[in-house]
Amino acid sequence: MKNKQKSRSGCRTCKLRRLRCDETKPGCRNCAQKGFECPGYQQRLQWSTKHEKPWNAKTSGPENFTQLVTAASSVISQTAAAGESSGQTSSDHASSDGGGSSSGRTTASPSPGPHSDASDGTDDPGALVPFIKRDGSPAAPNIQDVPDVSDVPLFQPVVNIPSFLIEHWFKSVCSSWSALDSQTNPYRQLTSELWSNSRPVFYALQAISAASLVERLPHVMRDTAREAPGLATDAIKKELVAFFTGNQPKFPSELLLSLFCMSSSMAWLEWRELGLQYLRQARAVIKTLDTWDLDDKEKQLLEFFRGCLIYEEMLRSVVSDNEIDLKNMLSWPEPSQTALVKATPHPWSGVSTDVYRLFGKAIALCRRSRTRWRHNDGTSYKSLQGAMKDIQEATMVEESLLAIDTDQVELVNLAGGGRHLFDTTEAYRLSSLLQLYESFPDLVSKRMPDLADADGTTVWNTWVLPLALHITDILQQLPVSEMRCIQPLLCLCAGSGLRFASKFPMAAGHQNYLLSADQGGRSPSSSVVSMSTNTPEPELPDLPEIPSVPVPEPTITETSIKTSQARRFIMDRLDQLELSLPPKPIEVAKQLMRAVWSAYDNEIGTSRRTHWLDVMSNTGLHSIFG
């Protein structure tokens, strides 16, 4: 008996109930007996992958191709014709420790020497090391060394965040963080040597890189920017304990480098954070190193880090009211006044350390003086005695600043030439004097005895304002791309001296920084009416002659025009710096500058003279402006 072929054309109801359908038309009997409406026998087409078999494509790539794609900056070590290899292990370092103790750290594998017979490591994922350029930054792989992967299906590679941040440090952050960046930049050299085998440096570089990107890539960097500082701080704490307990006898280059990175990155994340806790530890480490017996190379490194500390503390002198920090800044030794002092540039911060030290002392004196007058109102004997002491110390700082010879600045190889270094050094020297003259007008009376009995307006217009305009002219000669990290503070200092002498009408607008405009007055052109028409004038009846009364024309002095142009330049320069530097501190600087100018303009015609440091203190607009 032949087997009857199984029918697959039954109704869907019978198929779902696993019943044999008689396929009676228009409806089957099973549905009729159960009282169902038979859906009919129309066949539905449905895609099925039940009987598909996986296809394993054979590619010509290596077995570790996935590691090559996803390891971001970890590429095959390549060299020049000599075949030398350089660099150390990259992103696997971060994932192996997971933020734990230093005992769990993966150490870098040594690269084969120039005469080694070892393989090039292309078949061993553990042998992948980043190729480091001469300037210390990881280089991209040579396209000729990448295996042929044309048969591999396209897919989206996964970016390794730690490797990406380390690479971003060398490509972007180091150049924007350093006033002078070249192959001889000690920070670039040290990080290229230490980032792969030092936990504090590894996490500190990630923290500062993530902080520089968090505003531009918030969805990608927000979590990393929050976690990296904690990992870096934990690693720094362990290094500090090892250093101060004597368990680390070597020179702590990685510790100091990490402390300075973290002190800067704090303000990039939160503009109110000053990173003072890291600077105080760096100060303690440097003070301890002064007691060590160092060789010549270590002494050179110590002087470099000392210059970095002076620059960082100088930036905090503008915004910090901490008595301990102010006392430390005012205790800095001054350069010798026996002759003109040569302004030797610092290899990282650019401007001479002597100039930065004097600028910090000048600002610290101004802040201490303004704080005393705000709190005591200048009425007590103690306040007056302190004010006399401030004037004496300000006189010493002024004499030291006048002894600085910026004409002897050593020229270095910059893109625009050594002239930019000279201009920046001179701008900081003059800005120091400007702050002293704003806070201590008696210093001007010593230089100009004719102004001894003059009021504050005369002193400002004849001494302070011209000096501020001169500093602005120097800034205009400095390109925004050169030494950009030290320009914001110069903009603030120059802007603090741009005060109008009188009000005059001016058009309104968000780009108008003539905040002293009298909105109720006439515009300068309102008194001049131009009529060009051929219509004859109507004849008027004879009227009695009325004596003409001269109408006063609104006058704008040349100094007011220059002040207006200088204010506009300061804001434009800050807008440009905001595009290439961490934006939060620059935005605070712009808000502070507007608040200061508004306070100045509201005092025109009065005897009050608000200091710009008082405006900063009252508004709370302070950050690290550098």
XYZ file of C-alpha atoms in Angstrom:
626
model
C 0.000 0.000 0.000
C 1.450 3.316 -1.048
C 1.909 6.023 1.567
C -0.423 8.879 0.959
C 1.480 12.132 0.425
C 1.032 14.582 3.330
C -0.962 17.643 2.406
C 0.345 21.077 3.415
C -2.554 23.060 1.993
C -4.939 22.788 4.959
C -6.450 25.748 6.696
C -4.432 27.613 9.258
C -6.850 26.781 12.123
C -6.343 23.057 11.656
C -2.605 23.521 11.411
C -2.510 25.420 14.685
C -4.709 22.739 16.377
C -2.643 19.980 14.741
C -5.748 18.403 13.142
C -6.076 16.774 9.749
C -7.981 19.149 7.529
C -10.363 17.688 4.924
C -9.881 20.808 2.816
C -13.595 21.074 2.023
C -14.496 24.278 0.289
C -15.430 26.960 1.105
C -14.673 25.830 4.717
C -13.477 22.626 6.317
C -15.714 20.444 8.467
C -13.520 20.730 11.584
C -14.096 24.480 11.730
C -17.824 24.030 11.050
C -18.218 21.477 13.873
C -16.416 23.747 16.360
C -18.271 26.846 15.257
C -15.117 28.557 13.910
C -14.898 30.623 10.791
C -12.549 28.776 8.499
C -9.760 31.104 7.304
C -9.482 29.307 3.955
C -6.567 27.700 2.209
C -4.539 30.650 0.924
C -0.804 29.995 1.377
C 1.429 32.565 3.111
C 5.082 32.998 2.255
C 7.395 33.397 5.238
C 11.177 33.727 5.304
C 12.809 30.945 7.267
C 16.405 30.472 8.363
C 15.735 27.053 9.845
C 17.765 25.100 7.342
C 20.526 27.677 6.734
C 24.079 26.706 7.582
C 26.744 29.177 8.801
C 29.395 30.118 6.271
C 32.912 30.512 7.591
C 34.864 32.776 5.297
C 38.570 32.287 5.095
C 40.410 35.578 5.169
C 43.934 36.447 4.357
C 44.353 38.485 7.553
C 46.263 37.346 10.634
C 44.658 35.535 13.520
C 44.922 38.573 15.786
C 43.198 40.943 13.367
C 40.573 41.887 15.977
C 43.263 43.052 18.352
C 44.835 45.091 15.566
C 41.572 46.913 14.893
C 40.294 47.474 18.426
C 43.543 48.305 20.204
C 43.337 51.955 18.984
C 46.804 53.376 19.495
C 48.462 49.943 19.896
C 50.105 49.303 16.547
C 52.976 47.212 15.359
C 56.295 48.639 16.373
C 58.152 49.837 13.359
C 61.457 51.572 12.903
C 63.680 53.107 10.323
C 66.089 51.129 8.176
C 68.070 50.067 11.222
C 65.005 48.205 12.476
C 65.014 49.672 15.949
C 61.806 49.394 17.945
C 60.608 51.810 20.558
C 57.671 52.234 22.928
C 56.022 50.024 25.434
C 52.694 48.288 25.994
C 49.638 50.451 25.616
C 45.965 50.057 26.396
C 46.146 46.572 27.972
C 47.885 48.298 30.869
C 44.709 50.115 31.958
C 42.386 47.120 31.808
C 44.770 44.812 33.653
C 44.995 46.920 36.812
C 41.413 48.161 36.894
C 42.350 50.943 39.265
C 43.661 48.589 41.932
C 46.965 48.477 43.734
C 50.245 48.896 41.992
C 51.095 45.231 42.511
C 48.564 44.257 39.869
C 50.086 46.491 37.215
C 51.079 45.012 33.899
C 54.634 45.966 33.063
C 55.756 46.829 29.607
C 57.517 44.204 27.543
C 60.989 45.270 26.466
C 61.361 45.881 22.786
C 63.968 43.839 20.941
C 67.277 45.561 20.473
C 68.708 46.589 17.152
C 70.646 43.283 16.863
C 67.939 41.015 18.300
C 66.744 37.994 16.341
C 63.262 38.147 17.857
C 60.257 38.308 15.593
C 58.498 41.552 14.870
C 55.556 40.525 17.045
C 52.896 40.524 14.364
C 51.577 37.107 15.456
C 51.641 37.783 19.186
C 48.974 40.171 20.566
C 51.046 40.699 23.702
C 53.911 42.051 21.638
C 51.930 44.934 20.195
C 53.557 48.194 21.231
C 52.850 51.758 20.068
C 55.358 53.382 17.787
C 56.498 56.642 19.369
C 57.565 59.606 17.271
C 60.623 61.639 18.117
C 58.414 64.206 19.801
C 56.994 61.508 22.094
C 53.538 61.084 20.504
C 52.208 57.704 19.311
C 52.361 57.497 15.540
C 49.870 55.937 13.156
C 50.916 52.633 11.542
C 52.485 52.596 8.120
C 49.860 51.645 5.568
C 52.306 49.269 3.938
C 52.609 47.225 7.133
C 48.872 46.637 7.542
C 47.845 43.155 6.269
C 45.409 42.758 3.412
C 41.911 42.576 4.883
C 39.903 43.148 1.736
C 37.954 39.903 2.247
C 36.896 40.771 5.791
C 33.281 41.982 6.146
C 32.936 45.639 7.091
C 32.103 46.404 10.731
C 32.362 49.281 13.180
C 35.622 49.079 15.185
C 35.493 49.579 18.938
C 37.575 52.483 20.286
C 39.655 51.833 23.358
C 39.020 54.950 25.483
C 42.284 54.943 27.518
C 44.377 54.586 24.372
C 42.366 57.283 22.624
C 42.880 59.698 25.541
C 46.620 59.033 25.706
C 46.894 59.652 21.976
C 44.807 62.830 22.320
C 47.233 64.083 24.969
C 50.194 63.883 22.601
C 48.308 65.264 19.588
C 46.342 68.133 21.116
C 46.433 68.640 24.892
C 50.203 68.929 25.284
C 50.458 71.676 22.660
C 47.560 73.713 24.093
C 48.703 73.182 27.698
C 52.286 74.283 26.979
C 53.255 77.824 26.074
C 56.386 76.486 24.396
C 55.903 73.086 22.803
C 58.632 71.400 20.816
C 60.681 68.233 20.854
C 62.614 69.688 23.791
C 59.486 70.259 25.892
C 60.290 68.345 29.118
C 56.641 67.451 29.642
C 56.444 65.806 26.229
C 59.682 63.944 26.801
C 58.737 62.760 30.283
C 55.253 61.607 29.341
C 56.561 59.615 26.374
C 58.882 57.777 28.766
C 56.533 57.317 31.727
C 52.956 56.955 30.496
C 53.151 53.194 29.838
C 54.781 52.125 33.119
C 53.591 54.708 35.675
C 50.086 54.473 37.066
C 49.883 58.141 38.219
C 50.997 59.429 34.808
C 48.769 56.979 32.924
C 45.609 58.037 34.760
C 46.563 61.727 35.038
C 46.960 61.982 31.257
C 43.549 60.364 30.824
C 42.032 62.802 33.326
C 43.387 65.943 31.670
C 42.522 64.663 28.171
C 38.969 63.788 29.184
C 38.589 67.190 30.874
C 39.608 68.920 27.640
C 36.992 66.970 25.659
C 34.061 66.809 28.068
C 32.436 70.004 26.734
C 32.824 68.984 23.087
C 32.037 65.257 23.497
C 29.809 65.213 26.583
C 28.033 61.924 25.832
C 31.315 60.097 25.300
C 33.575 61.677 27.905
C 31.243 62.519 30.791
C 31.674 59.225 32.651
C 35.393 58.988 31.895
C 35.942 62.589 33.036
C 34.321 61.695 36.370
C 36.171 58.419 36.926
C 39.679 59.264 35.699
C 40.458 61.901 38.383
C 39.597 59.414 41.118
C 41.883 56.754 39.648
C 44.674 59.293 39.216
C 44.263 60.628 42.763
C 44.423 57.109 44.251
C 47.609 56.373 42.326
C 49.118 59.731 43.342
C 48.351 59.080 47.025
C 50.270 55.801 46.926
C 53.227 57.507 45.269
C 53.174 60.279 47.882
C 53.225 57.770 50.713
C 56.117 55.928 49.086
C 58.019 59.185 48.567
C 57.634 60.665 52.041
C 58.301 57.317 53.791
C 61.560 56.855 51.922
C 60.421 53.812 49.954
C 61.023 55.611 46.649
C 64.650 56.733 46.494
C 64.592 57.835 42.853
C 63.705 61.325 41.607
C 59.854 61.521 41.527
C 59.386 62.799 37.982
C 56.154 60.848 37.467
C 54.730 62.128 40.760
C 55.362 65.813 40.017
C 54.157 65.481 36.431
C 50.905 63.889 37.627
C 50.334 66.555 40.281
C 50.650 69.397 37.784
C 48.373 67.646 35.277
C 45.673 67.183 37.894
C 45.939 70.752 39.202
C 45.124 72.093 35.725
C 42.399 69.609 34.791
C 40.260 70.441 37.838
C 39.308 73.891 36.501
C 38.564 72.417 33.070
C 35.889 70.181 34.605
C 34.501 72.642 37.164
C 35.548 76.261 36.738
C 35.414 77.016 40.474
C 37.955 74.292 41.318
C 41.493 75.622 41.711
C 43.355 72.333 42.261
C 45.185 73.770 45.274
C 45.367 70.374 46.999
C 47.626 69.082 44.223
C 49.822 72.187 44.159
C 50.386 72.049 47.907
C 51.592 68.468 47.594
C 53.866 69.450 44.710
C 55.259 72.278 46.848
C 55.984 69.830 49.684
C 57.699 67.392 47.314
C 59.921 70.128 45.830
C 60.770 71.405 49.303
C 61.855 67.893 50.285
C 63.930 67.509 47.131
C 65.886 70.624 48.077
C 67.428 68.562 50.880
C 68.457 65.684 48.595
C 71.865 65.163 47.063
C 71.026 65.326 43.348
C 73.127 64.893 40.261
C 73.249 67.484 37.490
C 70.373 65.985 35.493
C 68.143 65.776 38.562
C 69.004 69.350 39.533
C 67.942 70.488 36.084
C 64.649 68.619 36.434
C 64.111 70.142 39.875
C 64.543 73.679 38.525
C 62.133 72.888 35.706
C 59.439 71.695 38.123
C 60.119 74.647 40.407
C 59.383 76.971 37.482
C 56.167 75.033 36.807
C 55.152 75.464 40.457
C 55.788 79.210 40.335
C 53.666 79.551 37.194
C 50.786 77.502 38.643
C 50.836 79.382 41.953
C 50.999 82.671 40.060
C 47.715 81.757 38.366
C 46.139 81.030 41.754
C 47.379 84.324 43.189
C 44.758 86.071 41.042
C 41.813 84.145 42.519
C 42.843 82.621 45.863
C 42.300 84.352 49.217
C 43.915 81.584 51.251
C 46.282 83.135 53.786
C 48.774 80.269 53.588
C 49.008 80.463 49.812
C 49.324 84.268 49.833
C 52.035 84.100 52.475
C 53.933 81.536 50.419
C 53.742 83.683 47.270
C 54.887 86.816 49.085
C 57.870 84.894 50.489
C 59.248 84.156 47.020
C 62.757 85.595 46.646
C 63.156 88.532 44.315
C 65.838 88.729 41.638
C 68.922 90.773 42.313
C 68.556 94.498 41.687
C 72.251 95.204 41.266
C 71.857 95.170 37.474
C 69.333 94.475 34.771
C 68.050 90.916 35.186
C 68.060 88.752 32.084
C 64.616 87.290 31.319
C 65.402 83.617 30.653
C 62.369 81.790 29.211
C 60.994 78.693 30.897
C 60.919 75.604 28.626
C 57.213 74.944 29.378
C 55.518 78.172 30.488
C 57.522 80.337 28.087
C 57.833 83.554 30.087
C 60.739 83.971 32.469
C 60.248 82.487 35.918
C 61.450 85.761 37.459
C 58.688 87.670 35.670
C 56.054 85.150 36.764
C 57.309 85.324 40.346
C 57.066 89.127 40.409
C 53.636 89.057 38.756
C 52.403 86.625 41.419
C 53.775 88.796 44.224
C 52.186 91.922 42.728
C 48.771 90.291 42.429
C 49.043 88.773 45.917
C 49.769 92.236 47.353
C 46.790 93.691 45.486
C 44.456 90.944 46.718
C 45.646 91.294 50.307
C 45.193 95.055 50.178
C 41.707 94.880 48.670
C 40.627 92.190 51.143
C 41.781 94.349 54.048
C 39.871 97.405 52.818
C 36.718 95.423 52.125
C 36.632 93.818 55.568
C 37.854 96.711 57.731
C 36.705 99.656 55.641
C 40.135 101.223 56.134
C 39.240 102.877 59.449
C 41.242 100.940 62.038
C 44.843 101.623 62.973
C 45.747 98.036 62.172
C 44.342 98.437 58.672
C 46.301 101.628 58.090
C 49.476 100.003 59.394
C 48.920 97.047 57.068
C 48.316 99.406 54.163
C 51.653 101.113 54.745
C 53.367 97.728 54.793
C 51.695 96.805 51.506
C 52.940 100.036 49.901
C 56.493 99.335 51.036
C 56.426 95.803 49.626
C 54.781 97.046 46.427
C 57.612 99.553 46.012
C 60.175 96.748 46.187
C 58.281 94.667 43.635
C 57.997 97.700 41.339
C 61.739 98.298 41.460
C 62.393 94.628 40.656
C 60.031 94.780 37.695
C 61.725 97.878 36.355
C 65.058 96.046 36.598
C 63.887 93.205 34.321
C 65.501 93.561 30.901
C 63.174 91.989 28.357
C 65.473 93.058 25.538
C 67.763 90.230 26.619
C 65.125 87.501 26.267
C 66.741 84.406 24.789
C 65.108 83.713 21.444
C 63.801 80.194 20.907
C 62.622 78.466 17.769
C 58.955 79.408 17.517
C 56.664 79.274 14.517
C 56.462 83.058 14.421
C 59.974 83.710 15.662
C 61.337 84.863 18.988
C 59.477 88.163 18.745
C 56.358 86.507 20.181
C 58.275 85.383 23.244
C 59.623 88.892 23.734
C 56.139 90.447 23.390
C 54.581 88.019 25.868
C 57.322 88.537 28.437
C 57.033 92.313 28.140
C 53.225 92.113 28.410
C 53.449 90.187 31.693
C 56.021 92.614 33.086
C 53.858 95.633 32.212
C 50.720 93.889 33.501
C 52.437 93.451 36.865
C 53.162 97.185 36.986
C 49.604 97.960 35.880
C 48.128 96.006 38.783
C 50.412 97.762 41.255
C 49.444 101.206 39.955
C 45.728 100.364 40.039
C 45.922 99.209 43.659
C 48.584 101.611 44.974
C 48.236 105.035 43.289
C 50.907 106.405 45.644
C 53.491 104.620 43.499
C 52.471 106.900 40.624
C 52.921 109.982 42.800
C 56.521 108.963 43.418
C 57.152 108.749 39.672
C 55.139 111.891 38.831
C 55.293 114.414 41.696
C 52.939 116.774 39.828
C 50.136 114.264 40.449
C 50.675 114.068 44.197
C 47.608 116.229 44.926
C 45.536 115.106 41.965
C 42.411 113.032 42.315
C 42.095 109.406 41.266
C 40.624 110.277 37.880
C 43.681 112.260 36.801
C 46.083 109.559 37.939
C 44.112 106.920 36.063
C 43.801 108.886 32.821
C 47.427 110.005 32.708
C 49.124 106.795 33.888
C 46.967 103.682 34.245
C 44.846 103.911 31.078
C 47.769 104.605 28.697
C 49.616 101.626 30.172
C 46.562 99.373 29.650
C 46.235 100.548 26.034
C 49.937 99.835 25.471
C 49.519 96.262 26.776
C 46.548 95.811 24.441
C 48.682 96.945 21.506
C 51.246 94.278 22.428
C 48.536 91.623 22.546
C 47.371 92.635 19.081
C 50.845 91.820 17.762
C 50.686 88.349 19.343
C 48.848 85.748 17.183
C 46.106 83.824 18.926
C 47.794 80.548 17.986
C 51.071 81.408 19.722
C 51.442 80.852 23.475
C 47.659 80.802 23.718
C 47.458 79.164 27.149
C 49.011 82.230 28.849
C 47.002 84.865 26.960
C 43.674 84.843 28.912
C 45.250 86.325 32.033
C 46.899 89.051 29.961
C 43.508 89.928 28.482
C 42.009 90.276 31.962
C 44.862 92.446 33.214
C 44.733 94.756 30.202
C 40.934 94.953 30.374
C 41.058 95.925 34.052
C 42.614 99.257 33.083
C 40.140 100.210 30.331
C 37.995 102.806 32.083
C 36.174 105.659 30.297
C 36.703 109.185 31.532
C 33.236 110.474 30.598
C 29.927 109.328 29.230
C 28.866 109.854 25.666
C 25.949 108.520 23.608
C 26.513 105.398 21.608
C 24.397 102.860 19.779
C 23.375 99.729 21.662
C 24.057 96.136 20.715
C 25.448 92.891 22.104
C 28.768 93.573 20.355
C 29.014 97.068 21.791
C 31.393 97.281 24.732
C 30.912 101.028 25.220
C 28.835 100.279 28.285
C 28.958 103.912 29.338
C 26.565 104.847 26.556
C 23.788 107.227 27.560
C 20.741 105.530 26.077
C 18.639 108.637 26.569
C 20.968 110.962 24.681
C 21.141 111.728 21.045
C 23.298 109.774 18.699
C 26.367 111.590 17.367
C 24.778 111.901 13.940
C 21.350 113.070 15.089
C 22.306 116.751 14.925
C 23.299 116.510 11.260
C 20.439 116.179 8.768
C 21.297 115.574 5.140
C 18.621 116.510 2.542
C 19.173 115.926 -1.144
C 15.973 116.804 -3.017
C 14.992 119.094 -5.849
C 11.673 120.085 -4.278
C 11.581 123.865 -3.859
C 11.361 125.097 -0.302
C 8.015 126.659 0.639
C 7.930 130.386 1.272
C 7.571 131.259 4.937
C 6.091 134.482 6.303
C 8.411 137.041 7.763
C 9.225 136.166 11.362
C 11.050 138.182 13.969
C 14.743 137.419 14.112
C 15.567 135.022 16.938
C 19.122 134.896 18.229
C 20.731 131.521 17.535
C 21.657 129.378 20.511
C 24.561 126.993 19.926
C 23.613 123.331 20.413
C 26.342 121.377 22.150
C 27.618 118.586 20.000
C 28.439 115.258 21.665
C 32.196 114.924 21.655
C 34.192 111.690 21.689
C 37.837 111.997 22.538
C 40.546 109.997 20.844
C 41.297 108.212 24.110
C 37.665 107.098 24.389
C 37.766 105.689 20.865
C 40.966 103.776 21.645
C 39.429 102.481 24.867
C 36.379 101.272 22.963
C 38.529 99.535 20.361
C 40.651 97.937 23.060
C 37.573 96.559 24.826
C 36.306 95.087 21.588
C 39.687 93.478 20.886
C 39.835 91.925 24.370
C 36.431 90.279 23.914
C 37.241 89.130 20.388
C 40.510 87.592 21.546
C 38.739 85.746 24.373
C 36.180 84.445 21.861
C 39.019 83.091 19.730
C 40.764 81.487 22.694
C 37.519 79.821 23.729
C 37.600 77.799 20.502
C 41.038 76.279 21.145
C 41.269 76.130 24.953
C 38.986 74.497 27.560
C 35.900 76.725 27.278
C 34.693 76.959 30.882
C 37.452 79.219 32.295
C 37.354 81.425 29.184
C 33.606 81.922 29.496
C 34.089 82.954 33.136
C 36.751 85.451 32.032
C 34.326 86.993 29.528
C 31.582 87.333 32.121
C 34.016 88.864 34.603
C 35.251 91.375 32.041
C 31.698 92.516 31.259
C 30.906 92.861 34.982
C 34.059 94.916 35.587
C 33.373 97.299 32.708
C 29.766 97.706 33.785
C 30.905 98.663 37.289
C 33.426 101.116 35.839
C 30.847 102.792 33.607
C 28.309 103.181 36.397
C 30.876 105.196 38.378
C 31.607 107.763 35.699
C 31.141 111.208 37.182
C 31.425 109.968 40.769
C 34.322 109.771 43.208
C 34.066 105.990 43.621
C 36.754 103.756 42.134
C 35.788 100.083 42.195
C 38.705 97.686 41.866
C 38.277 94.802 39.442
C 39.386 92.328 42.140
C 36.446 93.535 44.241
C 34.106 92.785 41.344
C 35.581 89.286 41.090
C 35.103 88.747 44.811
C 31.517 90.043 44.813
C 30.387 88.091 41.753
C 32.303 84.880 42.456
C 33.570 84.820 38.869
C 36.979 83.264 39.393
C 38.753 80.385 37.744
C 42.203 79.377 36.503
C 42.778 81.827 33.660
C 45.699 79.975 32.122
